[in-house]
Short mmCIF file of C-alpha atoms in Angstrom, two decimals:
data_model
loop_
_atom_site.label_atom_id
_atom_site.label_comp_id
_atom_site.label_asym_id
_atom_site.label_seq_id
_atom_site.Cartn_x
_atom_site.Cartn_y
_atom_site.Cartn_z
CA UNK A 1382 84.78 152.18 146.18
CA UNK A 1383 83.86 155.36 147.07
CA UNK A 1384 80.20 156.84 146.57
CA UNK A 1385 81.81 159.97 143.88
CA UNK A 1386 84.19 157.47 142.33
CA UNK A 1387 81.55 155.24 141.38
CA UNK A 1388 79.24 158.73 140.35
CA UNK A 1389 81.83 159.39 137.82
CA UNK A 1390 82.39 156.07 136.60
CA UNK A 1391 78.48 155.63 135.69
CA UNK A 1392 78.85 159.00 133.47
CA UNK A 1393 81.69 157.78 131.92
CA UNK A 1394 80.96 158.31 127.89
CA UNK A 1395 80.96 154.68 126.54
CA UNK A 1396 82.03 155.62 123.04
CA UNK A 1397 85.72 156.11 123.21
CA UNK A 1398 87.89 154.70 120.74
CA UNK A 1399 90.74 155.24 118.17
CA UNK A 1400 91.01 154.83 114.64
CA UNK A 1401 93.39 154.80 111.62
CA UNK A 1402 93.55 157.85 109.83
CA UNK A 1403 95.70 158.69 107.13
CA UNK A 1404 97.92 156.23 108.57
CA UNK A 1405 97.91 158.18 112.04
CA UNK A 1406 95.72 156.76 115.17
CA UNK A 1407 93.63 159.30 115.80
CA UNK A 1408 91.11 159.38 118.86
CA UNK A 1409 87.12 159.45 118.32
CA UNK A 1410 84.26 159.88 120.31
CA UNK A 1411 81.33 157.95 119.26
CA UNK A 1412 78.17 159.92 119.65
CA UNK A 1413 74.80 158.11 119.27
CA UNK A 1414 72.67 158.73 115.63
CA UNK A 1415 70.28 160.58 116.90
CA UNK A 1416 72.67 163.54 118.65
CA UNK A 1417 75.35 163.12 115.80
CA UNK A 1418 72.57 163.65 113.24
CA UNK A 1419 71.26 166.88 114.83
CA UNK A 1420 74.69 168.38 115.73
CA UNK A 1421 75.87 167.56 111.98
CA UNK A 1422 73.73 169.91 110.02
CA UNK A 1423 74.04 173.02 111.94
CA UNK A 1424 77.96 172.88 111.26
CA UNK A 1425 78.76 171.16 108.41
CA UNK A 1426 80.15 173.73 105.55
CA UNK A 1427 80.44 176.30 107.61
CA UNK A 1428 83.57 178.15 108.93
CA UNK A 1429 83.39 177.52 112.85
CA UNK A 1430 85.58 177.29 115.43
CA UNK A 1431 85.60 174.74 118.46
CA UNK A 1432 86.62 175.26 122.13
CA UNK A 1433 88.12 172.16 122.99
CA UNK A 1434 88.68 172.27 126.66
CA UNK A 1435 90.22 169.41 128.90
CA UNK A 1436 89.22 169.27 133.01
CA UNK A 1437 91.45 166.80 134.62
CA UNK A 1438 89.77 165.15 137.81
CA UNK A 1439 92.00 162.98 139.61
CA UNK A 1440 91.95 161.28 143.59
CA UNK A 1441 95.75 160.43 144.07
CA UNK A 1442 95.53 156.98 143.96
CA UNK A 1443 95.59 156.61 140.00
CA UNK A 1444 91.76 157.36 139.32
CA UNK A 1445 91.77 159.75 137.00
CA UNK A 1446 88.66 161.39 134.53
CA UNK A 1447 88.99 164.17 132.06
CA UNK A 1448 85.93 165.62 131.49
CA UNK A 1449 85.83 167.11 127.44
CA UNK A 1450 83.78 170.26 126.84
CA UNK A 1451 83.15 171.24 123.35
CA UNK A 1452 81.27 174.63 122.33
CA UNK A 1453 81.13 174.97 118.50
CA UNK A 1454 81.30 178.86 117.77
CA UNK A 1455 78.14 178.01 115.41
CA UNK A 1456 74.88 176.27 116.22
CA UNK A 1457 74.54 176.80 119.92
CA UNK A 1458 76.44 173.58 120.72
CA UNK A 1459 78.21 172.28 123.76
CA UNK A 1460 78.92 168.72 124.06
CA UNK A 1461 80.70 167.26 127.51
CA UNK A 1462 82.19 163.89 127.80
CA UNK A 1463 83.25 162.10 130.60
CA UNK A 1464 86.32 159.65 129.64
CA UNK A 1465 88.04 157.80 132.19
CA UNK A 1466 91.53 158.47 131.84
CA UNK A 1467 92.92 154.63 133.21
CA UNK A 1468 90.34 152.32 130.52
CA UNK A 1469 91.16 154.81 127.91
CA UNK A 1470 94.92 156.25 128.00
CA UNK A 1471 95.45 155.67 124.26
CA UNK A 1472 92.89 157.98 123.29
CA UNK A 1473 94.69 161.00 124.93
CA UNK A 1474 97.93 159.83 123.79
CA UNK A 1475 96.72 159.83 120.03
CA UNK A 1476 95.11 163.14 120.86
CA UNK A 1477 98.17 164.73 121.94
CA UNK A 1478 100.40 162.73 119.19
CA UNK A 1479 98.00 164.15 116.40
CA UNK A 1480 96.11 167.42 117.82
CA UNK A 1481 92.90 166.40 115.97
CA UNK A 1482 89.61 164.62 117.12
CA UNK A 1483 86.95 163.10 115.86
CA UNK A 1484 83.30 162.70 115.98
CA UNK A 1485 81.32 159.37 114.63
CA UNK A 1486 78.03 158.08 114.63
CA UNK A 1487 77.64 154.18 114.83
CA UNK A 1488 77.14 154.20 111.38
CA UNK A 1489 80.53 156.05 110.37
CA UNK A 1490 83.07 154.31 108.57
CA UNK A 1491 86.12 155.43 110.48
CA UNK A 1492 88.83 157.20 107.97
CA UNK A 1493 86.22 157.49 104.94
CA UNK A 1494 82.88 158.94 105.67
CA UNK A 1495 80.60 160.56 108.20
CA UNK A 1496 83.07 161.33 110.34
CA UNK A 1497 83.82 164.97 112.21
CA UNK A 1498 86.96 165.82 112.28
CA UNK A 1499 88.48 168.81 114.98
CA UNK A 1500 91.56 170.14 114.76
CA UNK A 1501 92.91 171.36 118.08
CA UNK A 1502 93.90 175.36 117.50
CA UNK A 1503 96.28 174.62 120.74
CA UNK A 1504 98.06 171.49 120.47
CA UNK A 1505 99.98 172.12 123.59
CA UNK A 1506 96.84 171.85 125.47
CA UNK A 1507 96.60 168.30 124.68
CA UNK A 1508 100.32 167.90 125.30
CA UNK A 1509 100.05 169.22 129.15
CA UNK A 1510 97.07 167.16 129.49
CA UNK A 1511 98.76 163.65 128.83
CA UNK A 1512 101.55 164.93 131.03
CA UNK A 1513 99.15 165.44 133.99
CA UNK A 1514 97.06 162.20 132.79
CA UNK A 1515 100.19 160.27 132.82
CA UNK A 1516 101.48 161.87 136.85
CA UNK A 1517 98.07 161.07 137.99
CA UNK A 1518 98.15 157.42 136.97
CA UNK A 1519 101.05 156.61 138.60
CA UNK A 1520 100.77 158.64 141.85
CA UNK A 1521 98.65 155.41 142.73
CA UNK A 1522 102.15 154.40 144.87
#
């Protein structure tokens, strides 16, 4: 294993997951309390808007990381997660399925309460993204 492909899988975000929602599996990022609880109250209520932007990082031989930036227009708040693309392809194929994401504490109860939700303004972002997810995974060959 290369020195950079283990680099990016130690930042790897650990708290990728799915979850029912409205009858819809919808992807989730699971931040700890403590930054979920200070990112919560500076947006909660308000009218915002959230760049969701997807860097695909891929080797050719099926490694492949998407790095997720968001910047809230409210609150002074970027947030970047490193997911790795092979342990987690559902996640971007919910996020492209439904255009929506969401952010959890380990306390929320998934589909009910305390949960974050993000609609995508550009679904075909998400779209293009699984596309090139899904050609890097099997250019492994």
């Amino acid at each position: 294993m290369s020195d950079e492909l283990k680099q990016l899988l130690d930042r790897v975000h650990p708290g990728i997951t799915t979850f029912d929602f409205d009858g819809k599996n919808t992807p989730c990022i699971e931040l700890d309390e403590k930054k979920y609880d200070a990112i919560l109250p500076k947006v909660a209520g308000q009218p915002l808007s959230i760049n969701t932007d997807l860097n695909i990082l891929h080797d050719g031989f099926g490694n492949v990381f998407v790095e997720i930036t968001l910047t809230f227009s409210k609150g002074n708040i970027v947030e970047t997660f490193l997911v790795n693309a092979k342990t987690d392809f559902e996640f971007f194929t919910s996020l492209a399925k439904t255009s929506m994401l969401a952010l959890a504490s380990p306390k929320s109860n998934y589909g009910k309460d305390n949960v974050f939700m993000i609609q995508l303004p550009r679904p075909e972002k998400a779209q293009d993204a699984l596309e090139i997810i899904q050609n890097a995974l099997v250019s492994q060959n």
